Amino acid sequence: MSHIALPARLEETAAAVERLLDRLLSPEPLPGEIARPARVVEAMRYAMLGGGKRLRPHLVVEAARLFGREDEGVLRAGAAIECVHGYSLIHDDLPAMDDDELRRGKPTVHRAFDEATAILAGDGLLTLAFDMLADAPTDPDPALRLALVLALSRASGLGGMVGGQMLDLEAEGRFTPDGKPLPADEEGTLRLQAMKTGAILAAAVEMGAIAGRAADRDRQALAAYGRALGKAFQIADDLLDHEGDAALVGKATGKDAARGKATLVTLLGIEPARARLRALVAEAQAALAPFGGRAEVLRATASFVAERQN
Amino acid sequence: MSHIALPARLEETAAAVERLLDRLLSPEPLPGEIARPARVVEAMRYAMLGGGKRLRPHLVVEAARLFGREDEGVLRAGAAIECVHGYSLIHDDLPAMDDDELRRGKPTVHRAFDEATAILAGDGLLTLAFDMLADAPTDPDPALRLALVLALSRASGLGGMVGGQMLDLEAEGRFTPDGKPLPADEEGTLRLQAMKTGAILAAAVEMGAIAGRAADRDRQALAAYGRALGKAFQIADDLLDHEGDAALVGKATGKDAARGKATLVTLLGIEPARARLRALVAEAQAALAPFGGRAEVLRATASFVAERQN
């Protein structure tokens, strides 16, 4: 299998996730639900359907595939993590948070609908994510489904993504009397990023390993891959914000600098950040050594994450 | 066991839930979490600690007790549903939603902290609720923990509480060009209330039945109790909003009328609403017949819900 396989794999998973989300975000209530009001369903569909790279589902699917598992259950796990990703974008874009008007080149949910609907759509997506993981079609083994729930909750709650967004707002000086960004160092910035974006990317890889019933040693290798990939993703994101083309990126760029927010790019400089990025890609790829040629797609994914233009 | 037992049982459970939440909302991260930023932990603790009737945990605990189960696991299930209740109050109070300044007699979370922190505290509580249910200390049986997760997710997501809040905002005329409340009928109002508040109360009873491994017939009896109790709770709430004392209620009263919002009180009139409330309490209590004297506390709870002053 060559690097050429990656775009096809990404597209294949993205298409399958799109179909699954289309079904899960149906107006038809599940057993135990009373009814699904049209407006909140529409807002959730607006946020979740119609594209996106589906990087997190891709990581779940490809990690599970290492262990020979490829089925609808893995896709459900991937779609669940995508729902958490989607909810976090909706809430982060709110006026009270980052106040963004564009996301993937279209109006953010609170602009297309309204703030209340956006808050509720996010809440609904977060709830749905845990529902999907807990429900029987994800895996016949209850213990495995629970392990997926816990991997996702730990990565996305107050000790992960939610906490990371809190630190991010604090770093911007949101709660200081003068509103000036707090002085930042590399260690604090790395922790903030690990929580805000790294944890959920690492969780995607971990959930693939869980779904594939990976042995401990393999899980640890994949965890090392996930951690390095998460860090690489964030540096690539910082570089894109610093020098990317807003039209390609699909959202405003230069925002970090405008907010005086520290990133590894501002702390280290562009060239050292690029060197760090290359080292992290190499680290991620080296972690996959135990899997040999089977991990070619995940290896290519690390390069893809570093080189993406949006 | 006489009616006198109810206040003691409520207090006992409330105290145990308070202690458990105090521990769960610790600044110490769980395994798999990176760190728990102080500000979001403080906001979550502010919202969750220091009182409240803990009616939902009480229902979980008392339903499980019918089947002889009384342990920390049941309390965890109760605390999880209380976290979902707490998150829904934080988000509903936001300026973009109901814009409330007081809750239980103290400033709402977004007033005491700020809007962004309130959104994140709510997100963190919702995530924590599913984490708690999924984690091993809740029950040794993975299938039972999953059943708890699904009962809670179905009741609280877009087909339950989240959807109910959406319908509520729509009913207030939030999305009509003239902003006038939509014409309301009894059926629509009942469905809205069933989703917004009834589903989660019924889920509390259901989760107790799940935790107690109730047989199907007993579960159905408890489900009938939970549904009637949820309806009774809402009428009592409407009556309180209509004629309650804001100082006792701990939040603004008369809000529904000010918003021109339909309730069963405005649709039926005060006396017919009171009669409906009495009938629902009787219905809830009749559903408990199969449990005989063992269900005395749940019977008293139905009366308590109808007669409460806050």
Coordinates of C-alpha atoms in Angstrom, one line a residue:
Chain A
M1 CA 0.0 0.0 0.0
S2 CA 1.4 3.4 -1.0
H3 CA 0.8 7.0 0.2
I4 CA -1.5 7.3 -2.7
A5 CA -4.1 5.3 -0.7
L6 CA -4.6 8.1 1.9
P7 CA -6.9 10.5 -0.1
A8 CA -9.1 7.6 -1.1
R9 CA -9.3 6.3 2.5
L10 CA -10.1 9.7 3.8
E11 CA -12.8 10.2 1.2
E12 CA -14.3 6.8 1.8
T13 CA -14.5 7.2 5.5
A14 CA -15.9 10.8 5.1
A15 CA -18.6 9.5 2.8
A16 CA -19.6 6.7 5.2
V17 CA -19.6 9.1 8.2
E18 CA -21.8 11.5 6.2
R19 CA -24.3 8.8 5.4
L20 CA -24.3 7.5 9.0
L21 CA -24.8 11.0 10.5
D22 CA -27.5 11.7 8.0
R23 CA -29.3 8.7 9.4
L24 CA -28.6 9.4 13.1
L25 CA -29.6 13.0 12.8
S26 CA -33.0 12.0 11.5
P27 CA -36.2 13.7 12.7
E28 CA -37.4 10.3 13.8
P29 CA -37.1 9.8 17.6
L30 CA -35.2 6.8 18.9
P31 CA -36.9 4.5 21.4
G32 CA -37.2 6.4 24.7
E33 CA -37.2 9.7 23.0
I34 CA -40.5 11.7 22.8
A35 CA -40.0 13.7 19.6
R36 CA -37.2 15.5 17.8
P37 CA -38.2 19.2 17.3
A38 CA -37.4 20.3 13.7
R39 CA -35.4 23.4 14.5
V40 CA -32.8 21.7 16.7
V41 CA -32.5 18.8 14.3
E42 CA -32.0 21.2 11.4
A43 CA -29.3 23.1 13.3
M44 CA -27.5 19.8 14.2
R45 CA -27.7 18.7 10.6
Y46 CA -26.4 22.1 9.4
A47 CA -23.4 21.8 11.7
M48 CA -22.6 18.2 11.0
L49 CA -23.5 17.4 7.4
G50 CA -22.0 18.6 4.1
G51 CA -18.4 18.0 4.4
G52 CA -15.4 18.3 6.6
K53 CA -12.3 16.1 6.5
R54 CA -13.7 13.8 9.2
L55 CA -10.1 13.4 10.4
R56 CA -11.2 12.0 13.8
P57 CA -13.4 9.3 12.4
H58 CA -10.6 8.5 9.9
L59 CA -8.3 7.9 12.9
V60 CA -10.8 5.7 14.6
V61 CA -11.4 3.7 11.5
E62 CA -7.7 3.3 10.5
A63 CA -6.6 2.4 14.0
A64 CA -9.2 -0.3 14.3
R65 CA -8.3 -1.6 10.8
L66 CA -4.8 -2.3 12.0
F67 CA -6.4 -5.1 14.0
G68 CA -8.6 -6.3 11.2
R69 CA -11.8 -4.6 12.3
E70 CA -13.8 -2.8 9.7
D71 CA -17.5 -2.5 10.3
E72 CA -20.4 -0.2 11.1
G73 CA -19.6 -0.2 14.8
V74 CA -16.3 1.4 14.2
L75 CA -17.9 4.0 12.0
R76 CA -20.4 4.7 14.9
A77 CA -17.5 5.3 17.2
G78 CA -16.0 7.7 14.6
A79 CA -19.3 9.5 14.1
A80 CA -19.6 9.9 17.9
I81 CA -16.3 11.6 18.2
E82 CA -17.2 13.8 15.2
C83 CA -20.3 14.8 17.0
V84 CA -18.2 15.9 20.0
H85 CA -15.9 17.8 17.7
G86 CA -18.9 19.4 16.0
Y87 CA -20.5 20.4 19.4
S88 CA -17.2 22.0 20.5
L89 CA -17.0 24.1 17.3
I90 CA -20.6 25.3 17.7
H91 CA -20.0 26.3 21.3
D92 CA -16.5 27.8 20.7
D93 CA -17.9 29.9 17.9
L94 CA -20.5 31.5 20.2
P95 CA -20.3 35.3 20.8
A96 CA -19.6 34.7 24.4
M97 CA -16.6 32.5 23.4
D98 CA -14.6 33.1 20.3
D99 CA -17.3 35.0 18.5
D100 CA -16.7 33.6 15.0
E101 CA -18.9 34.2 12.0
L102 CA -17.5 31.7 9.6
R103 CA -16.7 28.0 9.8
R104 CA -15.7 25.9 6.9
G105 CA -16.6 28.9 4.7
K106 CA -20.2 29.1 5.8
P107 CA -21.9 31.1 8.6
T108 CA -21.5 29.6 12.0
V109 CA -24.6 27.9 13.6
H110 CA -25.5 30.9 15.8
R111 CA -25.3 33.2 12.7
A112 CA -27.3 30.8 10.5
F113 CA -29.8 30.2 13.3
D114 CA -29.5 32.0 16.6
E115 CA -27.5 31.7 19.8
A116 CA -30.0 29.7 21.8
T117 CA -30.5 27.2 19.0
A118 CA -26.7 26.9 18.7
I119 CA -26.3 26.2 22.4
L120 CA -29.0 23.5 22.3
A121 CA -27.6 22.0 19.0
G122 CA -24.3 21.6 20.8
D123 CA -25.8 20.1 23.9
G124 CA -27.8 17.7 21.7
L125 CA -24.7 16.6 19.8
L126 CA -22.7 16.0 22.9
T127 CA -25.6 13.9 24.4
L128 CA -26.0 12.0 21.1
A129 CA -22.3 11.1 21.0
F130 CA -22.5 9.2 24.3
D131 CA -25.9 7.7 23.3
M132 CA -24.3 6.3 20.0
L133 CA -21.3 4.8 21.8
A134 CA -23.5 3.2 24.5
D135 CA -26.0 1.7 22.1
A136 CA -25.8 -2.0 21.0
P137 CA -25.0 -1.5 17.3
T138 CA -21.6 -0.1 18.2
D139 CA -20.4 -3.4 19.6
P140 CA -21.9 -6.6 21.0
D141 CA -19.6 -6.4 24.1
P142 CA -21.0 -4.0 26.8
A143 CA -17.5 -3.6 28.4
L144 CA -16.1 -2.4 25.1
R145 CA -18.8 0.1 24.6
L146 CA -18.2 1.5 28.1
A147 CA -14.4 1.7 27.4
L148 CA -15.3 3.9 24.3
V149 CA -17.6 6.1 26.4
L150 CA -14.9 6.6 29.0
A151 CA -12.1 7.3 26.5
L152 CA -14.3 10.0 25.0
S153 CA -15.6 11.5 28.2
R154 CA -12.1 11.8 29.7
A155 CA -10.7 13.5 26.6
S156 CA -13.6 15.9 26.1
G157 CA -14.7 17.0 29.6
L158 CA -13.3 19.4 32.1
G159 CA -10.0 17.5 32.3
G160 CA -9.7 17.6 28.5
M161 CA -11.3 19.7 25.7
V162 CA -13.7 21.7 27.9
G163 CA -10.8 22.5 30.3
G164 CA -8.6 23.4 27.4
Q165 CA -11.1 25.9 26.1
M166 CA -11.2 27.4 29.6
L167 CA -7.4 27.7 29.7
D168 CA -7.5 29.3 26.2
L169 CA -10.0 32.0 27.3
E170 CA -7.9 32.6 30.4
A171 CA -4.7 32.9 28.3
E172 CA -6.4 35.5 26.1
G173 CA -6.7 37.6 29.3
R174 CA -10.5 37.3 29.3
F175 CA -10.8 37.4 33.0
T176 CA -8.0 39.8 34.0
P177 CA -9.0 43.4 34.8
D178 CA -7.0 44.9 31.9
G179 CA -8.1 42.2 29.4
K180 CA -4.5 41.6 28.3
P181 CA -3.3 38.2 27.4
L182 CA -1.4 36.4 30.2
P183 CA 2.3 35.9 29.8
A184 CA 2.8 32.5 28.1
D185 CA 5.5 30.0 28.2
E186 CA 6.1 26.9 26.2
E187 CA 5.1 24.5 28.9
G188 CA 1.7 26.2 29.6
T189 CA 1.0 26.6 25.9
L190 CA 1.7 22.9 25.3
R191 CA -0.6 21.8 28.1
L192 CA -3.4 24.1 26.9
Q193 CA -3.1 22.7 23.4
A194 CA -2.9 19.1 24.6
M195 CA -6.2 19.6 26.4
K196 CA -8.0 21.7 23.8
T197 CA -7.2 19.8 20.6
G198 CA -4.7 17.0 21.4
A199 CA -6.7 15.0 23.8
I200 CA -9.6 14.4 21.4
L201 CA -7.3 13.4 18.5
A202 CA -5.4 11.0 20.8
A203 CA -8.8 9.7 21.9
A204 CA -9.8 9.0 18.3
V205 CA -6.7 6.7 17.9
E206 CA -7.3 5.2 21.3
M207 CA -11.0 4.4 20.5
G208 CA -9.8 2.7 17.3
A209 CA -7.5 0.6 19.4
I210 CA -10.3 -0.2 21.9
A211 CA -12.7 -1.1 19.1
G212 CA -10.0 -3.4 17.5
R213 CA -9.2 -5.0 20.9
A214 CA -5.6 -4.1 20.6
A215 CA -3.1 -5.8 23.0
D216 CA -1.6 -3.5 25.6
R217 CA 1.7 -3.1 23.8
D218 CA -0.1 -2.1 20.6
R219 CA -2.3 0.3 22.5
Q220 CA 0.7 2.0 23.9
A221 CA 2.3 2.3 20.5
L222 CA -0.9 3.9 19.2
A223 CA -1.2 6.2 22.2
A224 CA 2.3 7.5 21.4
Y225 CA 1.3 8.0 17.8
G226 CA -1.9 9.8 18.9
R227 CA 0.0 12.2 21.3
A228 CA 2.6 13.2 18.7
L229 CA -0.1 13.5 16.0
G230 CA -2.1 15.8 18.3
K231 CA 0.8 18.1 18.9
A232 CA 1.7 18.1 15.2
F233 CA -1.9 19.0 14.4
Q234 CA -1.8 22.0 16.7
I235 CA 1.5 23.4 15.3
A236 CA 0.2 23.0 11.8
D237 CA -3.0 24.8 12.9
D238 CA -0.9 27.6 14.4
L239 CA 1.1 27.9 11.2
L240 CA -2.1 28.0 9.2
D241 CA -3.5 30.8 11.4
H242 CA -0.2 32.6 11.1
E243 CA 0.3 32.4 7.4
G244 CA -2.6 30.6 5.9
D245 CA -5.0 31.9 3.3
A246 CA -8.4 32.6 4.8
A247 CA -10.2 31.5 1.6
L248 CA -8.5 28.1 1.8
V249 CA -8.8 27.7 5.5
G250 CA -12.5 28.5 5.4
K251 CA -12.4 30.7 8.5
A252 CA -10.6 33.9 9.6
T253 CA -6.9 33.7 9.9
G254 CA -4.5 35.8 11.9
K255 CA -6.9 35.6 14.9
D256 CA -4.3 34.4 17.4
A257 CA -2.0 37.3 16.6
A258 CA -4.9 39.7 16.7
R259 CA -5.8 38.5 20.2
G260 CA -2.1 38.5 21.2
K261 CA -2.5 34.8 21.9
A262 CA 0.7 32.8 22.4
T263 CA 1.2 29.8 20.1
L264 CA 4.3 27.7 19.5
V265 CA 4.7 29.8 16.4
T266 CA 4.9 33.1 18.3
L267 CA 6.9 31.6 21.1
L268 CA 9.5 29.8 19.0
G269 CA 9.3 31.6 15.6
I270 CA 8.2 30.2 12.3
E271 CA 11.2 28.1 11.3
P272 CA 11.7 26.5 14.7
A273 CA 8.0 25.7 14.8
R274 CA 8.3 24.1 11.4
A275 CA 11.2 22.0 12.6
R276 CA 9.3 21.0 15.6
L277 CA 6.4 19.9 13.4
R278 CA 8.7 17.8 11.2
A279 CA 10.1 16.2 14.4
L280 CA 6.6 15.4 15.7
V281 CA 5.6 13.8 12.4
A282 CA 8.7 11.6 12.5
E283 CA 7.9 10.7 16.1
A284 CA 4.4 9.8 15.3
Q285 CA 5.5 7.7 12.4
A286 CA 8.2 6.0 14.4
A287 CA 5.7 5.0 17.0
L288 CA 3.9 2.9 14.3
A289 CA 7.0 0.8 13.7
P290 CA 5.5 -2.3 15.4
F291 CA 2.7 -2.4 12.8
G292 CA 5.0 -2.4 9.7
G293 CA 3.4 -1.9 6.4
R294 CA -0.1 -2.3 7.8
A295 CA 0.2 1.2 9.3
E296 CA 1.0 2.9 6.0
V297 CA -2.3 4.9 6.0
L298 CA -1.7 6.2 9.6
R299 CA 1.8 7.1 8.6
A300 CA 0.6 9.1 5.7
T301 CA -2.0 10.7 7.9
A302 CA 0.7 12.2 10.1
S303 CA 2.3 13.8 7.0
F304 CA -1.1 14.9 5.8
V305 CA -1.9 16.6 9.1
A306 CA 1.4 18.5 9.0
E307 CA 1.0 19.6 5.4
R308 CA -2.7 20.4 5.2
Q309 CA -3.7 23.8 3.8
N310 CA -7.1 23.9 5.7
Chain B
M1 CA -43.1 3.4 57.6
S2 CA -45.1 6.7 57.8
H3 CA -45.1 9.9 55.8
I4 CA -42.9 11.4 58.5
A5 CA -40.0 9.4 56.9
L6 CA -40.0 11.5 53.7
P7 CA -38.2 14.7 55.0
A8 CA -35.5 12.5 56.6
R9 CA -35.0 10.5 53.5
L10 CA -34.8 13.6 51.3
E11 CA -32.2 15.1 53.7
E12 CA -30.2 11.9 53.9
T13 CA -29.9 11.5 50.2
A14 CA -29.3 15.2 49.7
A15 CA -26.4 15.1 52.1
A16 CA -24.9 12.0 50.5
V17 CA -25.2 13.5 47.0
E18 CA -23.6 16.7 48.3
R19 CA -20.6 14.7 49.6
L20 CA -20.3 12.6 46.5
L21 CA -20.5 15.7 44.2
D22 CA -17.9 17.4 46.3
R23 CA -15.6 14.5 45.7
L24 CA -16.4 14.1 42.0
L25 CA -15.9 17.9 41.3
S26 CA -12.5 17.8 42.8
P27 CA -9.6 19.7 41.2
E28 CA -7.8 16.3 40.9
P29 CA -7.9 14.9 37.4
L30 CA -9.3 11.3 36.8
P31 CA -7.1 8.8 35.0
G32 CA -7.1 9.8 31.3
E33 CA -7.7 13.5 32.1
I34 CA -4.8 15.9 31.8
A35 CA -5.7 18.6 34.3
R36 CA -8.8 20.3 35.7
P37 CA -8.5 24.1 35.3
A38 CA -9.5 25.9 38.5
R39 CA -12.0 28.3 37.0
V40 CA -14.3 25.7 35.4
V41 CA -14.1 23.5 38.5
E42 CA -15.1 26.4 40.6
A43 CA -18.0 27.3 38.4
M44 CA -19.2 23.6 38.4
R45 CA -18.9 23.5 42.2
Y46 CA -20.7 26.8 42.5
A47 CA -23.6 25.4 40.4
M48 CA -23.8 22.0 42.0
L49 CA -22.8 22.3 45.7
G50 CA -24.6 24.0 48.6
G51 CA -28.1 22.7 48.5
G52 CA -31.0 22.0 46.4
K53 CA -33.7 19.4 47.1
R54 CA -31.9 16.8 45.0
L55 CA -35.3 15.4 44.0
R56 CA -33.9 13.5 41.0
P57 CA -31.3 11.6 43.0
H58 CA -33.9 11.0 45.7
L59 CA -36.1 9.3 43.0
V60 CA -33.2 7.2 41.8
V61 CA -32.3 6.1 45.4
E62 CA -35.9 5.4 46.5
A63 CA -36.8 3.5 43.3
A64 CA -33.7 1.3 43.7
R65 CA -34.4 0.8 47.4
L66 CA -37.7 -0.9 46.5
F67 CA -35.6 -3.7 45.2
G68 CA -33.3 -3.8 48.1
R69 CA -30.5 -1.9 46.6
E70 CA -28.8 0.8 48.6
D71 CA -25.2 1.6 47.9
E72 CA -22.8 4.1 46.5
G73 CA -23.5 3.0 42.9
V74 CA -27.1 4.1 43.1
L75 CA -25.9 7.4 44.6
R76 CA -23.6 7.8 41.6
A77 CA -26.5 7.3 39.3
G78 CA -28.4 10.0 41.2
A79 CA -25.5 12.4 41.2
A80 CA -25.1 11.9 37.4
I81 CA -28.7 12.9 36.8
E82 CA -28.3 15.8 39.1
C83 CA -25.3 16.9 37.0
V84 CA -27.5 16.8 33.9
H85 CA -30.2 18.8 35.8
G86 CA -27.5 21.3 36.9
Y87 CA -26.1 21.7 33.4
S88 CA -29.6 22.3 32.0
L89 CA -30.2 25.1 34.5
I90 CA -26.9 26.8 33.8
H91 CA -27.5 26.8 30.0
D92 CA -31.2 27.7 30.3
D93 CA -30.3 30.7 32.5
L94 CA -27.9 32.1 29.9
P95 CA -28.8 35.5 28.3
A96 CA -29.3 33.9 24.9
M97 CA -31.9 31.5 26.5
D98 CA -34.1 32.6 29.5
D99 CA -31.8 35.3 30.7
D100 CA -32.2 34.7 34.4
E101 CA -30.2 36.4 37.1
L102 CA -31.2 34.4 40.1
R103 CA -31.3 30.6 40.8
R104 CA -32.0 29.2 44.2
G105 CA -31.7 32.7 45.6
K106 CA -28.1 33.3 44.4
P107 CA -26.7 34.8 41.1
T108 CA -26.8 32.4 38.2
V109 CA -23.5 31.0 37.0
H110 CA -23.1 33.4 34.1
R111 CA -23.7 36.3 36.6
A112 CA -21.3 35.0 39.2
F113 CA -18.7 34.1 36.6
D114 CA -19.3 35.0 33.0
E115 CA -21.1 33.5 30.0
A116 CA -18.2 31.6 28.5
T117 CA -17.4 30.0 31.8
A118 CA -21.1 29.1 32.3
I119 CA -21.3 27.4 28.9
L120 CA -18.2 25.4 29.6
A121 CA -19.3 24.5 33.1
G122 CA -22.5 23.1 31.7
D123 CA -20.7 21.2 29.0
G124 CA -18.4 19.8 31.6
L125 CA -21.3 18.7 33.8
L126 CA -23.0 16.9 31.0
T127 CA -19.9 15.1 30.0
L128 CA -19.2 14.2 33.6
A129 CA -22.7 12.7 34.0
F130 CA -22.0 10.1 31.3
D131 CA -18.5 9.5 32.6
M132 CA -19.9 8.7 36.1
L133 CA -22.5 6.3 34.8
A134 CA -20.0 4.5 32.6
D135 CA -17.3 4.1 35.2
A136 CA -16.9 0.9 37.2
P137 CA -17.9 2.1 40.7
T138 CA -21.5 2.6 39.5
D139 CA -22.1 -1.1 39.0
P140 CA -20.0 -4.2 38.4
D141 CA -22.2 -5.1 35.4
P142 CA -21.3 -3.3 32.2
A143 CA -24.7 -3.9 30.7
L144 CA -26.4 -2.3 33.6
R145 CA -24.1 0.8 33.4
L146 CA -24.9 1.1 29.6
A147 CA -28.7 0.9 30.4
L148 CA -28.2 3.8 32.7
V149 CA -26.3 5.8 30.1
L150 CA -29.0 5.2 27.5
A151 CA -31.9 6.0 29.9
L152 CA -30.2 9.3 30.7
S153 CA -29.2 10.2 27.1
R154 CA -32.6 9.5 25.6
A155 CA -34.3 11.6 28.3
S156 CA -31.9 14.5 28.1
G157 CA -31.0 14.9 24.5
L158 CA -32.7 16.3 21.4
G159 CA -35.6 13.9 21.9
G160 CA -36.1 14.9 25.5
M161 CA -34.9 17.8 27.6
V162 CA -32.8 19.6 24.9
G163 CA -35.7 19.3 22.5
G164 CA -38.2 20.5 25.1
Q165 CA -36.2 23.7 25.7
M166 CA -36.2 24.2 21.9
L167 CA -40.0 23.9 21.8
D168 CA -40.2 26.2 24.8
L169 CA -38.3 29.0 23.1
E170 CA -40.4 28.4 19.9
A171 CA -43.6 28.6 22.0
E172 CA -42.5 32.0 23.4
G173 CA -42.4 33.3 19.8
R174 CA -38.6 33.6 19.8
F175 CA -38.3 32.8 16.1
T176 CA -41.4 34.4 14.7
P177 CA -41.1 37.7 12.9
D178 CA -43.3 39.6 15.4
G179 CA -41.8 37.8 18.5
K180 CA -45.3 37.0 19.7
P181 CA -46.0 33.7 21.6
L182 CA -47.4 31.0 19.3
P183 CA -51.0 30.0 20.0
A184 CA -50.9 27.1 22.4
D185 CA -53.2 24.2 23.0
E186 CA -53.2 21.6 25.8
E187 CA -51.7 18.8 23.7
G188 CA -48.8 20.8 22.5
T189 CA -48.1 22.3 26.0
L190 CA -48.2 18.8 27.5
R191 CA -45.7 17.5 25.0
L192 CA -43.4 20.4 25.5
Q193 CA -43.5 19.9 29.3
A194 CA -43.1 16.1 29.0
M195 CA -39.9 16.7 27.1
K196 CA -38.5 19.7 29.0
T197 CA -39.0 18.5 32.6
G198 CA -41.1 15.3 32.6
A199 CA -38.6 13.1 30.7
I200 CA -35.8 13.6 33.2
L201 CA -37.9 13.0 36.2
A202 CA -39.3 9.8 34.7
A203 CA -35.7 8.8 33.8
A204 CA -34.7 9.2 37.5
V205 CA -37.3 6.7 38.5
E206 CA -36.4 4.4 35.5
M207 CA -32.7 4.6 36.5
G208 CA -33.6 3.5 40.0
A209 CA -35.5 0.6 38.5
I210 CA -32.5 -0.3 36.3
A211 CA -30.1 -0.1 39.2
G212 CA -32.4 -2.3 41.2
R213 CA -32.7 -4.9 38.4
A214 CA -36.5 -4.6 38.6
A215 CA -38.6 -7.1 36.7
D216 CA -40.5 -5.9 33.7
R217 CA -43.8 -5.6 35.4
D218 CA -42.3 -3.6 38.2
R219 CA -40.5 -1.3 35.8
Q220 CA -43.7 -0.6 34.0
A221 CA -45.4 0.3 37.2
L222 CA -42.6 2.6 38.1
A223 CA -42.6 4.1 34.6
A224 CA -46.3 5.0 35.1
Y225 CA -45.4 6.5 38.4
G226 CA -42.6 8.5 36.9
R227 CA -44.8 9.9 34.0
A228 CA -47.6 11.0 36.4
L229 CA -45.0 12.5 38.8
G230 CA -43.4 14.4 36.0
K231 CA -46.7 15.9 34.9
A232 CA -47.6 16.7 38.5
F233 CA -44.3 18.4 39.0
Q234 CA -44.8 20.7 36.0
I235 CA -48.3 21.8 37.0
A236 CA -47.0 22.5 40.5
D237 CA -44.2 24.5 38.9
D238 CA -46.7 26.4 36.8
L239 CA -48.9 27.1 39.9
L240 CA -45.8 28.3 41.7
D241 CA -44.8 30.6 38.9
H242 CA -48.4 31.9 38.8
E243 CA -48.9 32.5 42.5
G244 CA -45.7 31.7 44.3
D245 CA -43.6 33.9 46.5
A246 CA -40.4 34.8 44.7
A247 CA -38.5 34.9 48.0
L248 CA -39.5 31.3 48.7
V249 CA -39.2 30.1 45.2
G250 CA -35.6 31.5 45.0
K251 CA -36.1 32.8 41.4
A252 CA -38.3 35.3 39.7
T253 CA -42.0 34.3 39.5
G254 CA -44.7 35.4 37.1
K255 CA -42.2 34.9 34.3
D256 CA -44.5 32.7 32.2
A257 CA -47.3 35.3 32.2
A258 CA -44.8 38.1 31.4
R259 CA -43.6 36.1 28.4
G260 CA -47.2 35.4 27.5
K261 CA -46.3 31.7 27.7
A262 CA -49.0 29.1 27.9
T263 CA -49.0 26.7 30.8
L264 CA -51.7 24.4 32.0
V265 CA -52.7 27.1 34.5
T266 CA -53.3 29.7 31.8
L267 CA -54.9 27.2 29.5
L268 CA -57.2 25.6 32.1
G269 CA -57.5 28.1 34.9
I270 CA -56.2 27.8 38.5
E271 CA -58.8 25.6 40.0
P272 CA -59.0 23.1 37.1
A273 CA -55.2 23.0 37.2
R274 CA -55.2 22.2 40.9
A275 CA -57.8 19.5 40.3
R276 CA -55.6 18.0 37.5
L277 CA -52.6 18.1 39.9
R278 CA -54.6 16.2 42.6
A279 CA -55.6 13.6 40.0
L280 CA -52.0 13.2 38.8
V281 CA -50.8 12.7 42.4
A282 CA -53.5 10.0 42.9
E283 CA -52.5 8.4 39.6
A284 CA -48.8 8.3 40.6
Q285 CA -49.6 6.8 43.9
A286 CA -52.0 4.2 42.4
A287 CA -49.2 3.1 40.1
L288 CA -47.2 2.1 43.2
A289 CA -49.9 -0.3 44.4
P290 CA -47.9 -3.5 43.5
F291 CA -45.2 -2.4 45.9
G292 CA -47.5 -2.0 48.9
G293 CA -46.0 -0.4 52.0
R294 CA -42.5 -0.6 50.6
A295 CA -43.4 2.4 48.3
E296 CA -44.5 4.7 51.1
V297 CA -41.6 7.1 50.6
L298 CA -42.3 7.4 46.8
R299 CA -46.0 7.8 47.6
A300 CA -45.2 10.7 50.0
T301 CA -42.8 12.1 47.3
A302 CA -45.7 12.5 44.9
S303 CA -47.6 14.5 47.5
F304 CA -44.5 16.5 48.3
V305 CA -43.9 17.4 44.7
A306 CA -47.5 18.7 44.4
E307 CA -47.4 20.7 47.6
R308 CA -43.9 22.1 47.6
Q309 CA -43.5 25.9 47.9
N310 CA -40.2 26.1 46.0

